[in-house]
GROMACS .gro file of C-alpha atoms in nm:
model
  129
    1UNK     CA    1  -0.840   6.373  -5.642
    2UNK     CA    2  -0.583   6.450  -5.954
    3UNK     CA    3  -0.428   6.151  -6.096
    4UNK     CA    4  -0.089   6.204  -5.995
    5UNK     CA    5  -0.223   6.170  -5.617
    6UNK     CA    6  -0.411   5.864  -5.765
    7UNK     CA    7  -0.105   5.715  -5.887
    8UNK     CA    8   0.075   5.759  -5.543
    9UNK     CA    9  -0.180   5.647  -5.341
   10UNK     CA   10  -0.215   5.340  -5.569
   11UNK     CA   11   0.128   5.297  -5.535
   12UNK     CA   12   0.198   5.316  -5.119
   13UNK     CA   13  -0.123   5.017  -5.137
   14UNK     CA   14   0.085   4.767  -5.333
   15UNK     CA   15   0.374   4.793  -5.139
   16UNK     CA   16   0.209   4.796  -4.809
   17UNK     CA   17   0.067   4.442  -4.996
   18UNK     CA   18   0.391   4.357  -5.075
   19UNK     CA   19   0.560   4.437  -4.760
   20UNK     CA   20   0.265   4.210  -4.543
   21UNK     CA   21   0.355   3.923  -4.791
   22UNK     CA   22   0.727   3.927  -4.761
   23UNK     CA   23   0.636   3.934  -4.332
   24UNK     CA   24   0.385   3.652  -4.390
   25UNK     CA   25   0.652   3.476  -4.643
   26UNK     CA   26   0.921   3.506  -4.365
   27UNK     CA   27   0.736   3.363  -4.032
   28UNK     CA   28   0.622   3.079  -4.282
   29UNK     CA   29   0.980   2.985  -4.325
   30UNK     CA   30   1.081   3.032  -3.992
   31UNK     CA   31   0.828   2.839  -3.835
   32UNK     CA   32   0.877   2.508  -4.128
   33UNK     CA   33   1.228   2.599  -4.048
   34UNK     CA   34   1.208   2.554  -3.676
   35UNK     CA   35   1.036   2.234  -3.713
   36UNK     CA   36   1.296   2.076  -3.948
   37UNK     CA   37   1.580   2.130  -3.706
   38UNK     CA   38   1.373   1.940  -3.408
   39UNK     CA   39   1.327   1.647  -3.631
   40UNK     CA   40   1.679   1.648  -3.697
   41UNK     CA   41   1.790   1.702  -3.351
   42UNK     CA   42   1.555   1.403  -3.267
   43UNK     CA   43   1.768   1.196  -3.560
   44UNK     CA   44   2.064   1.297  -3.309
   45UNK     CA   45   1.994   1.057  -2.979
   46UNK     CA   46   1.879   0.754  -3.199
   47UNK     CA   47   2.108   0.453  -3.335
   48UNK     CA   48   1.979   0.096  -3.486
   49UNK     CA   49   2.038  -0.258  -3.486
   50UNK     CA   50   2.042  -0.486  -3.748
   51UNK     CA   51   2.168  -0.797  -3.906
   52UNK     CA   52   2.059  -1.170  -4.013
   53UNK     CA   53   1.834  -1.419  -3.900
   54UNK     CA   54   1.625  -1.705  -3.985
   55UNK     CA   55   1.360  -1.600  -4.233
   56UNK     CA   56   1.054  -1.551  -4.070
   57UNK     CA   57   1.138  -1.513  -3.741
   58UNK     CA   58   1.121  -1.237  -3.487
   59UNK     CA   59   1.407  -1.053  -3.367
   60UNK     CA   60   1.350  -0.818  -2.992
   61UNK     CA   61   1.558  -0.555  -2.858
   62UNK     CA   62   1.522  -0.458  -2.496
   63UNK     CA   63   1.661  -0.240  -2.322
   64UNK     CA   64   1.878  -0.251  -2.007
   65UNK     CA   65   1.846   0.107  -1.928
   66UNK     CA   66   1.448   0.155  -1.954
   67UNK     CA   67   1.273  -0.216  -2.027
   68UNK     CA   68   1.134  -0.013  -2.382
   69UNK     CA   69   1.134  -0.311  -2.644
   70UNK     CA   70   1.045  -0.375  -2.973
   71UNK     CA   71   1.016  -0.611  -3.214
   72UNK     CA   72   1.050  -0.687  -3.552
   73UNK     CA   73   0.973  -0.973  -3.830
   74UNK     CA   74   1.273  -1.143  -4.059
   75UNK     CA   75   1.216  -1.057  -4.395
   76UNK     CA   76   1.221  -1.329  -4.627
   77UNK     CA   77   1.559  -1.257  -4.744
   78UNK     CA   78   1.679  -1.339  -4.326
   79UNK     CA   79   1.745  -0.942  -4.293
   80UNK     CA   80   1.567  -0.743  -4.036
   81UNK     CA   81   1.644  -0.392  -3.900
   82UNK     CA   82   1.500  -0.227  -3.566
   83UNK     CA   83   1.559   0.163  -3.626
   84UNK     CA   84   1.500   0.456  -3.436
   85UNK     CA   85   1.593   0.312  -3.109
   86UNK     CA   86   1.733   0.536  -2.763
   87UNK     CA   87   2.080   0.543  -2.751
   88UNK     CA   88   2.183   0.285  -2.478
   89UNK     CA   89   2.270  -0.064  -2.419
   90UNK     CA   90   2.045  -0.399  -2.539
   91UNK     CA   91   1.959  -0.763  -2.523
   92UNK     CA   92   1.876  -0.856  -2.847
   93UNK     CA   93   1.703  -1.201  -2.848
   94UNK     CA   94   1.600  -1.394  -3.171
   95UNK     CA   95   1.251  -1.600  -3.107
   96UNK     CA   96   1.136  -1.891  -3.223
   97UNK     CA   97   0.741  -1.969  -3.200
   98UNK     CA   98   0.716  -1.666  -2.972
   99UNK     CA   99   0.956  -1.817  -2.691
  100UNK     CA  100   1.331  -1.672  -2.694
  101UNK     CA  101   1.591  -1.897  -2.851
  102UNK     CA  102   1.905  -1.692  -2.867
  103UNK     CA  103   2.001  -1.392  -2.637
  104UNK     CA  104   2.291  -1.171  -2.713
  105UNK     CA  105   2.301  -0.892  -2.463
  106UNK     CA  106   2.469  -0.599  -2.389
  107UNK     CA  107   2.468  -0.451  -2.758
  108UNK     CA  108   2.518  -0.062  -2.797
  109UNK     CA  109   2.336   0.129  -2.960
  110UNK     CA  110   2.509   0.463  -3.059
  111UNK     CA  111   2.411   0.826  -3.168
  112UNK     CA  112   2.354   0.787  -3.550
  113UNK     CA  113   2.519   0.453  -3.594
  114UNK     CA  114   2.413   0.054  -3.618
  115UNK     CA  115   2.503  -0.215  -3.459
  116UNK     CA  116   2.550  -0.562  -3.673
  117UNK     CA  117   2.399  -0.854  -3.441
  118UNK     CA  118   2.406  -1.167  -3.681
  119UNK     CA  119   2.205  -1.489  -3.556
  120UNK     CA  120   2.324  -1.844  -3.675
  121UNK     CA  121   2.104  -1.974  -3.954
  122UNK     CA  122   2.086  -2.334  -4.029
  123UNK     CA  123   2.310  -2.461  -4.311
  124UNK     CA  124   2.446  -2.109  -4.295
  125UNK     CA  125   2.117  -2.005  -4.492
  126UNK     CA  126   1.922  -1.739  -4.355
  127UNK     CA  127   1.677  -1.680  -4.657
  128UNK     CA  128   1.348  -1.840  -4.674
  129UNK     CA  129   1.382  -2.088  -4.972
   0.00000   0.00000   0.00000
């Protein structure tokens, strides 16, 4: 073989090497790509609910539509936040010593938005002092 054949040959290799990593490159990012857009879609049919409470406390949402509930503890600062949740409507109960104390139902929850649903703190103070 003369060099100049050499050379060629050595040539066609790398970009056949190049060429499979640009194709190996490309279904990478479509794939990652793919996978981002279902997460975000998934973002699309969830809203929250949120507000104040007594410190401490546990805060439920439960749905009308399904029965799917969940709960979630006060912080100490008498916030508390349920994300994620199906889009639909709620009865969100604030409960005291595990038993429910305050119901306030039929709440929306809306694509990509939160509802405020405030519970009455004693003194007006919802933080744990």
């Amino acid at each position: 073989m003369n060099k100049k054949s050499l050379l060629l040959n050595t040539h066609a290799r790398r970009r056949r090497g190049i060429s499979l990593l640009s194709l190996t490159m490309a279904t990478a990012l479509g794939v990652f790509g793919a996978a981002g857009s279902s997460a975000a879609n998934a973002q699309a049919t969830a809203g929250s609910i949120f507000g104040k409470a007594p410190a401490g406390e546990t805060v439920m949402a439960k749905s009308t539509t399904n029965g799917m509930q969940r709960h979630v503890k006060v912080d100490s600062k008498g916030r508390y936040m349920l994300r994620a949740l199906p889009i639909g409507i709620y009865n969100v109960v604030l409960e005291k010593n595990g038993q429910p104390a305050v119901k306030h139902p039929n709440v929306p929850v809306v694509v990509g938005r939160g509802s405020n649903v405030d519970f009455e703190c004693v003194q007006d103070k919802c933080a744990g002092e």
